[in-house]
CSV table of C-alpha atoms in Angstrom, one decimal:
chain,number,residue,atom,x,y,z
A,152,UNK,CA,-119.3,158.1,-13.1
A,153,UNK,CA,-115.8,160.3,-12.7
A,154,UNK,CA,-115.0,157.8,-9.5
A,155,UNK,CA,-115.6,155.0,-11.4
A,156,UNK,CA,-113.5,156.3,-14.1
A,157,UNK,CA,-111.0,157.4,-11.7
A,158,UNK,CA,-111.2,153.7,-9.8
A,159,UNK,CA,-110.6,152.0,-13.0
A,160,UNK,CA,-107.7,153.7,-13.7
A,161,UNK,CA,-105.9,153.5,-10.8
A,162,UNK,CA,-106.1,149.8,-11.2
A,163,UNK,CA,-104.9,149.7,-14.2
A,164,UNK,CA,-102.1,151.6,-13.4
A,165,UNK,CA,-101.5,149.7,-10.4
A,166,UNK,CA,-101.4,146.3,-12.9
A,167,UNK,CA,-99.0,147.8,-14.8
A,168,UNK,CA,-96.7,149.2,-11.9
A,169,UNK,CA,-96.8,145.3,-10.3
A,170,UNK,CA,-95.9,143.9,-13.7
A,171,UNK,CA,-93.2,146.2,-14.2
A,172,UNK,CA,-91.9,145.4,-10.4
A,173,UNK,CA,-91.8,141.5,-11.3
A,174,UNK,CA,-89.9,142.1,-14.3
A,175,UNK,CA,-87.2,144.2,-13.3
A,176,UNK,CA,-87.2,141.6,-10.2
């Protein structure tokens, strides 16, 4: 369950990095 957990939120971190980088870009 914790590397789920953990799975999820490194994507949903990584979402928000990448929409981040495209608006600054």
């Amino acid at each position: 369950m914790g590397n789920t957990t953990g799975s999820c939120l490194a994507l949903a971190v990584g979402v928000e990095v990448t929409l981040l980088a495209r608006n600054v870009g």
